[in-house]
Each structure stands twice: as C-alpha cells, then as structure tokens.
Amino acid sequence: VLHKFDAASGGKFNYGNELDVSLSRKLGKHWSALAKYAWYDAQNALAPGGFNADVHKFWLQVNFSL
C-alpha cells in the first residue's frame, strides 16, 4: 500500500510518502506468522510536526490459536 501525505489546507507542504508491505503465513494447525515493513520517505525538510525524517520500521509477529 502506498500513502501520500499532503497538507490539508494551503497545499504548502508535501509531507512525504509511505510504503507498507505485509506477508502472513500459516505454520501448521495452530501457528501463524506475520511480517510487516513500512518505509516513510520525508519529502519536505521544513515540514512542521516532526515529519521531516525518513523512517524504516519492521515488525515480526507469531500467533498461536486453539
């Protein structure tokens, strides 16, 4: 999924873009795994609110169900 973040009013700032990717997999009868990756690419170094830094995040989750 690709998200584009722009200012709601004034159109002065293009805050950046974010790409989100996820993959899930069943691991037998009771187990599953989920991996997620997100990359935020800041477009405007002068944007207010702390949105001016590139960010990479990775999550790994393991689930058990009865």
Coordinates of N, CA, C and O in Angstrom, one line a residue:
V1 N 0.9 -1.2 0.0 CA 0.0 0.0 0.0 C 0.9 1.2 0.0 O 1.9 1.3 0.8
L2 N 0.6 2.2 -0.8 CA 1.3 3.4 -0.9 C 0.4 4.6 -0.4 O -0.7 4.7 -0.9
H3 N 0.9 5.4 0.5 CA 0.2 6.5 1.0 C 1.0 7.8 0.7 O 2.2 7.8 0.7
K4 N 0.3 8.8 0.3 CA 0.9 10.1 0.0 C 0.3 11.1 1.0 O -0.9 11.3 1.1
F5 N 1.2 11.8 1.8 CA 0.8 12.7 2.8 C 1.0 14.2 2.3 O 2.2 14.6 2.2
D6 N -0.1 14.9 2.1 CA 0.0 16.3 1.8 C -0.7 17.1 2.8 O -1.6 16.6 3.5
A7 N -0.4 18.4 2.9 CA -1.1 19.3 3.8 C -2.6 19.4 3.4 O -2.9 19.5 2.2
A8 N -3.5 19.4 4.4 CA -4.9 19.5 4.1 C -5.3 20.9 3.6 O -6.3 21.0 2.8
S9 N -4.7 21.9 4.1 CA -5.0 23.3 3.6 C -3.8 24.0 3.3 O -2.7 23.8 3.8
G10 N -3.9 24.9 2.3 CA -2.8 25.7 1.9 C -1.9 25.0 0.8 O -1.3 25.7 0.0
G11 N -1.8 23.7 0.8 CA -1.0 23.0 -0.1 C 0.5 23.3 -0.1 O 1.2 23.1 -1.0
K12 N 0.9 23.9 1.0 CA 2.3 24.3 1.1 C 3.3 23.2 1.3 O 4.4 23.2 0.8
F13 N 2.9 22.1 2.0 CA 3.8 21.0 2.3 C 3.4 19.7 1.7 O 2.2 19.3 1.8
N14 N 4.3 19.0 1.1 CA 4.2 17.6 0.8 C 5.0 16.9 1.9 O 6.2 16.9 1.8
Y15 N 4.3 16.3 2.8 CA 5.0 15.7 4.0 C 5.8 14.5 3.6 O 6.8 14.2 4.2
G16 N 5.3 13.7 2.6 CA 6.1 12.6 2.2 C 5.2 11.4 1.7 O 4.0 11.6 1.6
N17 N 5.8 10.3 1.5 CA 5.2 9.1 1.1 C 5.5 7.9 2.0 O 6.6 7.9 2.6
E18 N 4.6 7.0 2.1 CA 4.8 5.8 2.9 C 4.4 4.5 2.1 O 3.4 4.5 1.5
L19 N 5.3 3.6 2.2 CA 5.1 2.3 1.5 C 5.0 1.2 2.7 O 5.9 1.1 3.5
D20 N 3.9 0.5 2.7 CA 3.6 -0.6 3.7 C 3.5 -1.9 2.9 O 2.7 -2.0 2.0
V21 N 4.2 -2.9 3.4 CA 4.2 -4.3 2.9 C 4.0 -5.2 4.0 O 4.6 -5.1 5.1
S22 N 3.1 -6.3 3.8 CA 2.9 -7.3 4.8 C 2.8 -8.7 4.2 O 2.4 -8.8 3.0
L23 N 3.3 -9.7 4.9 CA 3.2 -11.0 4.5 C 2.8 -11.9 5.7 O 3.4 -11.8 6.7
S24 N 1.8 -12.7 5.5 CA 1.4 -13.7 6.5 C 1.5 -15.1 6.0 O 1.4 -15.4 4.8
R25 N 1.7 -16.0 7.0 CA 1.9 -17.4 6.6 C 1.4 -18.3 7.7 O 1.7 -18.1 8.9
K26 N 0.6 -19.3 7.3 CA 0.2 -20.3 8.3 C 1.3 -21.3 8.5 O 1.9 -21.8 7.6
L27 N 1.6 -21.6 9.8 CA 2.7 -22.5 10.1 C 2.1 -23.7 10.9 O 2.2 -23.8 12.1
G28 N 1.4 -24.6 10.2 CA 0.8 -25.7 10.9 C -0.6 -25.4 11.3 O -1.2 -24.4 10.9
K29 N -1.2 -26.3 12.2 CA -2.6 -26.2 12.6 C -2.8 -25.0 13.5 O -3.9 -24.4 13.4
H30 N -1.9 -24.7 14.4 CA -2.2 -23.7 15.4 C -1.3 -22.4 15.3 O -1.6 -21.5 16.0
W31 N -0.4 -22.4 14.5 CA 0.6 -21.3 14.4 C 0.5 -20.5 13.1 O 0.2 -21.1 12.1
S32 N 0.8 -19.2 13.2 CA 0.9 -18.4 12.0 C 1.9 -17.3 12.3 O 2.2 -17.0 13.5
A33 N 2.4 -16.7 11.3 CA 3.4 -15.6 11.4 C 3.0 -14.5 10.5 O 2.4 -14.7 9.4
L34 N 3.4 -13.3 10.9 CA 3.1 -12.1 10.2 C 4.3 -11.2 10.2 O 4.9 -11.0 11.3
A35 N 4.8 -10.8 9.0 CA 5.9 -9.8 8.9 C 5.4 -8.6 8.2 O 4.6 -8.7 7.2
K36 N 5.8 -7.4 8.7 CA 5.4 -6.1 8.1 C 6.6 -5.2 8.0 O 7.5 -5.2 8.9
Y37 N 6.6 -4.4 7.0 CA 7.6 -3.4 6.8 C 7.0 -2.1 6.3 O 6.0 -2.1 5.5
A38 N 7.5 -1.0 6.9 CA 7.0 0.3 6.5 C 8.1 1.2 6.3 O 9.1 1.2 7.0
W39 N 8.1 2.0 5.2 CA 9.1 3.0 4.8 C 8.4 4.3 4.6 O 7.6 4.4 3.7
Y40 N 8.8 5.3 5.4 CA 8.3 6.7 5.3 C 9.4 7.5 4.7 O 10.5 7.6 5.2
D41 N 9.2 8.1 3.5 CA 10.1 8.9 2.8 C 9.7 10.4 3.0 O 8.8 10.8 2.3
A42 N 10.4 11.1 3.9 CA 10.0 12.5 4.1 C 10.4 13.3 2.8 O 11.5 13.2 2.3
Q43 N 9.5 14.2 2.4 CA 9.7 15.0 1.2 C 10.1 16.4 1.5 O 10.8 17.0 0.6
N44 N 9.7 16.9 2.6 CA 9.9 18.4 2.9 C 10.7 18.5 4.2 O 10.1 18.3 5.3
A45 N 11.9 18.9 4.2 CA 12.7 19.0 5.4 C 12.2 20.1 6.3 O 12.5 20.2 7.5
L46 N 11.4 21.0 5.8 CA 10.9 22.1 6.6 C 9.5 21.9 7.1 O 8.9 22.8 7.8
A47 N 8.9 20.7 6.9 CA 7.6 20.4 7.3 C 7.5 20.4 8.9 O 8.3 19.8 9.5
P48 N 6.5 21.1 9.4 CA 6.3 21.1 10.9 C 5.8 19.8 11.4 O 5.2 19.0 10.7
G49 N 5.9 19.5 12.7 CA 5.3 18.4 13.3 C 6.2 17.1 13.4 O 5.7 16.0 13.6
G50 N 7.5 17.2 13.1 CA 8.3 16.0 13.2 C 8.2 15.0 12.0 O 8.6 13.9 12.1
F51 N 7.7 15.5 10.9 CA 7.5 14.6 9.7 C 8.7 14.8 8.7 O 8.6 14.5 7.5
N52 N 9.8 15.3 9.2 CA 10.9 15.6 8.3 C 12.0 14.6 8.3 O 13.1 15.0 7.8
A53 N 11.8 13.4 8.8 CA 12.9 12.4 8.8 C 12.4 11.1 8.2 O 11.2 10.7 8.4
D54 N 13.2 10.5 7.4 CA 12.9 9.2 6.8 C 12.9 8.1 7.9 O 13.7 8.2 8.8
V55 N 11.9 7.2 7.8 CA 11.8 6.2 8.8 C 11.6 4.8 8.2 O 10.8 4.7 7.2
H56 N 12.3 3.8 8.7 CA 12.1 2.4 8.3 C 11.7 1.6 9.5 O 12.3 1.7 10.6
K57 N 10.6 0.8 9.4 CA 10.1 0.0 10.6 C 9.8 -1.4 10.1 O 9.4 -1.6 9.0
F58 N 10.1 -2.4 10.9 CA 9.9 -3.8 10.6 C 9.3 -4.4 11.9 O 9.7 -4.2 13.0
W59 N 8.2 -5.2 11.6 CA 7.5 -5.9 12.7 C 7.5 -7.4 12.4 O 7.3 -7.8 11.2
L60 N 7.6 -8.2 13.4 CA 7.5 -9.7 13.2 C 6.6 -10.2 14.3 O 6.8 -9.9 15.5
Q61 N 5.5 -10.9 13.9 CA 4.6 -11.4 14.9 C 4.3 -12.9 14.7 O 4.2 -13.3 13.6
V62 N 4.2 -13.6 15.8 CA 3.9 -15.0 15.8 C 2.6 -15.2 16.6 O 2.5 -14.7 17.7
N63 N 1.6 -15.9 16.0 CA 0.3 -16.2 16.7 C 0.1 -17.6 16.9 O 0.5 -18.5 16.1
F64 N -0.5 -17.9 18.1 CA -1.0 -19.3 18.4 C -2.5 -19.2 18.6 O -3.0 -18.3 19.3
S65 N -3.2 -20.2 18.1 CA -4.7 -20.2 18.3 C -5.1 -21.7 18.6 O -4.5 -22.6 18.0
L66 N -6.1 -21.8 19.3 CA -6.6 -23.1 19.7 C -7.6 -23.6 18.7 O -8.2 -22.9 18.0

